Amino acid sequence: MISVSVQREPFDVAAEMARLKAHRSDIGALVTFTGLVRDVATLTLEHYPAMSLAEINRLAREAEARFNIIGGTIIHRFGTLATSEDIVLVAITSRHREPAFQAASFLMDWLKTKAPFWKQEANGAWVMAKDEDAVAGEKWGV
Amino acid sequence: MISVSVQREPFDVAAEMARLKAHRSDIGALVTFTGLVRDVATLTLEHYPAMSLAEINRLAREAEARFNIIGGTIIHRFGTLATSEDIVLVAITSRHREPAFQAASFLMDWLKTKAPFWKQEANGAWVMAKDEDAVAGEKWGV
Amino acid sequence: MTMQLLYFAWVRERIGLAEEIFALPDTVKTVAALLDHLAARGDGYAAALDDRAAIRVAVNQAHVAETFVLGPQDEVAIFPPVTGG
Amino acid sequence: MTMQLLYFAWVRERIGLAEEIFALPDTVKTVAALLDHLAARGDGYAAALDDRAAIRVAVNQAHVAETFVLGPQDEVAIFPPVTGG
């Protein structure tokens, strides 16, 4: 079961990892992906509140159906974030390494093309969607 | 530059992540893989001390040459570890998500087939190498 | 029977509204027809919606294609390709 | 001029030694020939080395194939397929 949060507040990767491992003896692999603000001083993330949490939950259920995983956490932040602040966390546990890597990669590819968030730079410019992200999303046969 | 350690002591994933992110504004992606003791009460890892660090360093240089990454950390433990204790950490930073995922996956596949460590259960049984690990290692065209 | 329209990112900026109430005309059946109808409303709408390849639409919080058939009480969100993650 | 032999995991257990000094005979040129030579030494060696598909060898801390040609002062490690990670 992958838990999902959409929030303004920072997240604590170590606490999330500890929570996923707690009271279990069957986890052999834990993969985390953290996405960070890069190159710019600040980045503002707008989202569609009624849809963003629901859409990420939908992606989480899809990952659970596709991959032999144990659990996970997805946290996506919104609001104004500074350089090198965390934007998104995807953490997945599984018995063997391959499903955890696959599910984390799948979730990031899908988040990039499905989750209703938009990034704006401090000068007002909107970050453009990359064609390669659409291609990466399509490779999972969405 | 990927730093490498072979050690008996536990590692602190959060501290390693913080160290990789410190004083940088160009990191957009951070992928970690943690391998844990699963199912058994204890597992003892034997290694070939003169070779294990050198071999993992060789794999690290190979990953740096193959993938467009910024930095990373590989820590592999030896000695006797209890259920759900960490065995290995691979953490990789990059500008974009794909090289970090690829490099972490490559390093784990190669570690599994190249790094001179052997796992023994508490009853004396040695963990058998899996054919699928050899196949996973070969897919990178070693 | 009215529909709620929501705009995000530069679609919101160009139209100059985050949301509005909209009575769906009988002649407008699909998402494509709605986008055509809105683009004809004036400068802000045209600037927002003219490059149709850069427009994405969700109906009742789910992504839909331009061929999707609208109902009179739908929540319709119009936005650029997403850039989260 | 002597070679150091190192054994790990169940190869070590079956041979009953972690390491030994070994004078390379002139007739033993390759890793394959060394494994044949050692397997002929007695019970522990035979039990360790008979299933050649399960044996890996590193010379001077680098993985090598059975065709690798040995030098008289090499450090030769003999072990099962690795199971770290």
XYZ file of N, CA, C and O in Angstrom, chain D:
340
model
N 59.938 -18.092 -5.216
C 58.802 -17.457 -5.897
C 57.542 -18.244 -5.569
O 57.324 -19.330 -6.111
N 56.710 -17.660 -4.707
C 55.511 -18.404 -4.314
C 54.265 -17.535 -4.481
O 54.317 -16.319 -4.390
N 53.204 -18.230 -4.719
C 51.894 -17.644 -4.939
C 51.120 -17.759 -3.633
O 51.333 -18.682 -2.844
N 50.218 -16.791 -3.422
C 49.317 -16.908 -2.269
C 47.937 -17.341 -2.764
O 47.381 -16.724 -3.688
N 47.413 -18.384 -2.155
C 46.052 -18.834 -2.489
C 45.115 -18.429 -1.361
O 45.424 -18.638 -0.188
N 43.977 -17.851 -1.732
C 42.960 -17.444 -0.755
C 41.654 -18.153 -1.085
O 41.281 -18.271 -2.257
N 40.953 -18.600 -0.046
C 39.673 -19.293 -0.252
C 38.582 -18.570 0.541
O 38.818 -18.150 1.679
N 37.381 -18.475 -0.042
C 36.286 -17.773 0.631
C 35.010 -18.618 0.641
O 34.817 -19.491 -0.207
N 34.168 -18.307 1.652
C 32.819 -18.895 1.769
C 32.927 -20.424 1.816
O 33.786 -20.945 2.528
N 32.061 -21.149 1.089
C 32.098 -22.613 1.251
C 33.328 -23.254 0.608
O 33.672 -24.388 0.941
N 34.002 -22.564 -0.252
C 35.283 -23.091 -0.750
C 36.274 -23.138 0.412
O 36.964 -24.155 0.627
N 36.319 -22.076 1.189
C 37.159 -22.031 2.391
C 36.782 -23.139 3.383
O 37.644 -23.845 3.914
N 35.449 -23.284 3.612
C 34.997 -24.294 4.587
C 35.366 -25.709 4.145
O 35.784 -26.531 4.962
N 35.179 -26.005 2.857
C 35.430 -27.379 2.385
C 36.921 -27.699 2.348
O 37.330 -28.821 2.676
N 37.739 -26.736 1.937
C 39.184 -26.966 1.928
C 39.724 -26.962 3.354
O 40.685 -27.665 3.668
N 39.067 -26.178 4.225
C 39.499 -26.139 5.624
C 40.620 -25.153 5.876
O 41.276 -25.200 6.921
N 40.831 -24.271 4.936
C 41.876 -23.241 5.047
C 41.345 -21.929 4.478
O 40.599 -21.941 3.494
N 41.768 -20.809 5.060
C 41.433 -19.514 4.483
C 42.494 -19.072 3.474
O 42.212 -18.382 2.509
N 43.733 -19.509 3.719
C 44.795 -19.158 2.775
C 45.977 -20.084 2.932
O 46.128 -20.740 3.970
N 46.790 -20.147 1.878
C 48.008 -20.942 1.950
C 49.009 -20.416 0.922
O 48.646 -19.756 -0.048
N 50.256 -20.718 1.192
C 51.329 -20.388 0.255
C 51.485 -21.571 -0.695
O 51.372 -22.731 -0.278
N 51.753 -21.285 -1.964
C 51.744 -22.349 -2.973
C 52.849 -22.074 -3.986
O 52.975 -20.959 -4.505
N 53.665 -23.081 -4.240
C 54.704 -22.955 -5.271
C 54.117 -23.461 -6.584
O 53.775 -24.641 -6.703
N 53.998 -22.592 -7.534
C 53.346 -22.934 -8.805
C 54.239 -23.897 -9.603
O 55.347 -23.531 -9.986
N 53.734 -25.123 -9.864
C 54.553 -26.060 -10.670
C 54.698 -25.540 -12.107
O 53.805 -24.853 -12.608
N 55.793 -25.880 -12.749
C 56.012 -25.433 -14.129
C 54.912 -25.898 -15.070
O 54.628 -25.257 -16.078
N 54.299 -27.037 -14.735
C 53.295 -27.624 -15.628
C 51.938 -26.920 -15.516
O 51.073 -27.146 -16.343
N 51.768 -26.102 -14.514
C 50.471 -25.441 -14.306
C 50.547 -24.011 -14.843
O 51.201 -23.148 -14.253
N 49.902 -23.785 -15.981
C 50.018 -22.475 -16.637
C 48.783 -21.599 -16.431
O 48.899 -20.386 -16.325
N 47.601 -22.212 -16.414
C 46.360 -21.425 -16.416
C 45.571 -21.634 -15.130
O 45.861 -22.549 -14.343
N 44.561 -20.799 -14.944
C 43.645 -20.955 -13.816
C 42.981 -22.334 -13.863
O 42.873 -23.011 -12.831
N 42.552 -22.764 -15.038
C 41.909 -24.081 -15.161
C 42.860 -25.186 -14.696
O 42.457 -26.104 -13.967
N 44.111 -25.082 -15.089
C 45.100 -26.097 -14.713
C 45.362 -26.076 -13.204
O 45.525 -27.120 -12.568
N 45.353 -24.864 -12.632
C 45.543 -24.760 -11.173
C 44.384 -25.428 -10.431
O 44.594 -26.155 -9.452
N 43.152 -25.182 -10.895
C 41.979 -25.786 -10.239
C 42.044 -27.313 -10.348
O 41.769 -28.027 -9.369
N 42.461 -27.839 -11.516
C 42.622 -29.295 -11.688
C 43.679 -29.826 -10.716
O 43.484 -30.860 -10.062
N 44.761 -29.113 -10.648
C 45.882 -29.514 -9.780
C 45.450 -29.558 -8.312
O 45.732 -30.534 -7.593
N 44.753 -28.516 -7.867
C 44.312 -28.447 -6.467
C 43.273 -29.527 -6.169
O 43.307 -30.165 -5.106
N 42.349 -29.740 -7.114
C 41.269 -30.726 -6.891
C 41.848 -32.123 -6.686
O 41.241 -32.961 -6.010
N 43.054 -32.372 -7.247
C 43.676 -33.699 -7.145
C 44.416 -33.877 -5.814
O 44.928 -34.957 -5.522
N 44.443 -32.831 -4.988
C 45.218 -32.901 -3.742
C 44.578 -33.729 -2.636
O 45.259 -34.140 -1.701
N 43.240 -33.854 -2.679
C 42.620 -34.623 -1.589
C 41.163 -34.258 -1.423
O 40.629 -33.410 -2.131
N 40.558 -34.885 -0.402
C 39.107 -34.825 -0.244
C 38.541 -33.412 -0.155
O 37.585 -33.087 -0.831
N 39.080 -32.605 0.746
C 38.551 -31.253 0.920
C 38.628 -30.459 -0.368
O 37.652 -29.823 -0.773
N 39.768 -30.538 -1.040
C 39.948 -29.796 -2.285
C 38.982 -30.293 -3.354
O 38.388 -29.502 -4.084
N 38.840 -31.598 -3.430
C 37.936 -32.154 -4.440
C 36.497 -31.694 -4.174
O 35.779 -31.272 -5.088
N 36.078 -31.756 -2.889
C 34.709 -31.346 -2.544
C 34.483 -29.882 -2.863
O 33.393 -29.466 -3.270
N 35.529 -29.074 -2.691
C 35.388 -27.643 -2.939
C 35.360 -27.323 -4.427
O 34.648 -26.403 -4.859
N 36.144 -28.068 -5.219
C 36.433 -27.611 -6.580
C 35.825 -28.475 -7.674
O 35.966 -28.163 -8.861
N 35.134 -29.559 -7.296
C 34.633 -30.473 -8.325
C 33.583 -29.838 -9.223
O 33.559 -30.086 -10.421
N 32.688 -29.044 -8.632
C 31.646 -28.408 -9.460
C 32.226 -27.107 -10.023
O 32.021 -26.031 -9.494
N 32.926 -27.249 -11.129
C 33.699 -26.130 -11.662
C 32.815 -24.948 -12.081
O 33.240 -23.784 -12.063
N 31.540 -25.243 -12.435
C 30.624 -24.161 -12.825
C 30.322 -23.238 -11.651
O 29.908 -22.094 -11.838
N 30.553 -23.735 -10.419
C 30.250 -22.932 -9.228
C 31.498 -22.254 -8.660
O 31.463 -21.741 -7.555
N 32.589 -22.260 -9.417
C 33.852 -21.689 -8.924
C 34.206 -20.422 -9.711
O 34.104 -20.385 -10.944
N 34.574 -19.380 -8.946
C 35.048 -18.126 -9.560
C 36.460 -17.876 -9.058
O 36.797 -18.276 -7.926
N 37.247 -17.194 -9.850
C 38.645 -16.950 -9.494
C 39.002 -15.483 -9.749
O 38.595 -14.898 -10.765
N 39.712 -14.911 -8.794
C 40.284 -13.573 -8.992
C 41.794 -13.693 -8.858
O 42.293 -14.396 -7.975
N 42.525 -13.028 -9.748
C 43.985 -12.993 -9.662
C 44.411 -11.554 -9.416
O 43.990 -10.638 -10.153
N 45.180 -11.369 -8.386
C 45.583 -10.018 -7.976
C 44.368 -9.081 -7.860
O 44.361 -7.962 -8.366
N 43.319 -9.600 -7.221
C 42.106 -8.842 -6.885
C 41.263 -8.429 -8.095
O 40.493 -7.482 -8.030
N 41.418 -9.151 -9.198
C 40.560 -8.875 -10.362
C 39.994 -10.192 -10.882
O 40.725 -11.199 -10.983
N 38.692 -10.173 -11.212
C 38.069 -11.389 -11.748
C 38.776 -11.830 -13.031
O 39.121 -10.994 -13.869
N 38.985 -13.151 -13.169
C 39.598 -13.672 -14.401
C 38.836 -14.917 -14.871
O 38.100 -15.539 -14.098
N 39.031 -15.249 -16.140
C 38.461 -16.473 -16.711
C 39.420 -17.642 -16.455
O 40.574 -17.436 -16.069
N 38.930 -18.854 -16.713
C 39.773 -20.048 -16.461
C 40.965 -20.121 -17.399
O 41.923 -20.841 -17.129
N 40.900 -19.393 -18.491
C 42.004 -19.400 -19.468
C 43.140 -18.455 -19.072
O 44.182 -18.439 -19.721
N 42.934 -17.679 -17.999
C 43.935 -16.689 -17.580
C 45.266 -17.380 -17.257
O 45.294 -18.398 -16.572
N 46.363 -16.823 -17.740
C 47.692 -17.402 -17.525
C 48.310 -16.828 -16.249
O 48.431 -15.612 -16.098
N 48.711 -17.721 -15.358
C 49.192 -17.326 -14.030
C 50.670 -16.982 -14.032
O 51.455 -17.543 -14.811
N 51.033 -16.060 -13.139
C 52.443 -15.777 -12.866
C 52.811 -16.342 -11.507
O 51.933 -16.578 -10.673
N 54.095 -16.556 -11.240
C 54.522 -17.280 -10.033
C 54.260 -16.530 -8.729
O 54.224 -17.147 -7.671
N 54.059 -15.205 -8.780
C 53.848 -14.455 -7.534
C 52.431 -13.907 -7.390
O 52.189 -13.030 -6.564
N 51.528 -14.433 -8.194
C 50.147 -13.928 -8.151
C 49.466 -14.248 -6.826
O 49.771 -15.255 -6.172
N 48.504 -13.373 -6.457
C 47.560 -13.691 -5.377
C 46.309 -14.247 -6.058
O 45.648 -13.529 -6.826
N 46.006 -15.507 -5.790
C 44.881 -16.167 -6.459
C 43.797 -16.466 -5.430
O 44.039 -17.179 -4.461
N 42.605 -15.880 -5.643
C 41.478 -16.122 -4.738
C 40.465 -17.021 -5.441
O 40.141 -16.809 -6.609
N 39.995 -18.023 -4.716
C 39.056 -18.998 -5.279
C 37.814 -18.985 -4.405
O 37.904 -19.101 -3.175
N 36.642 -18.813 -5.041
C 35.423 -18.621 -4.248
C 34.176 -18.981 -5.053
O 34.235 -19.107 -6.280
N 33.022 -19.125 -4.368
C 31.756 -19.353 -5.068
C 31.287 -18.058 -5.731
O 31.827 -16.988 -5.434
N 30.257 -18.134 -6.605
C 29.651 -16.906 -7.131
C 29.290 -15.969 -5.982
O 28.810 -16.419 -4.938
N 29.528 -14.694 -6.158
C 29.343 -13.731 -5.065
C 27.854 -13.520 -4.788
O 27.002 -13.690 -5.666
N 27.534 -13.172 -3.547
C 26.137 -12.965 -3.152
C 25.983 -11.719 -2.284
O 25.161 -11.672 -1.370
N 26.780 -10.688 -2.584
C 26.616 -9.427 -1.860
C 25.472 -8.610 -2.426
O 24.599 -9.109 -3.113
N 25.506 -7.329 -2.100
C 24.473 -6.415 -2.620
C 23.235 -6.416 -1.763
O 23.093 -7.196 -0.860
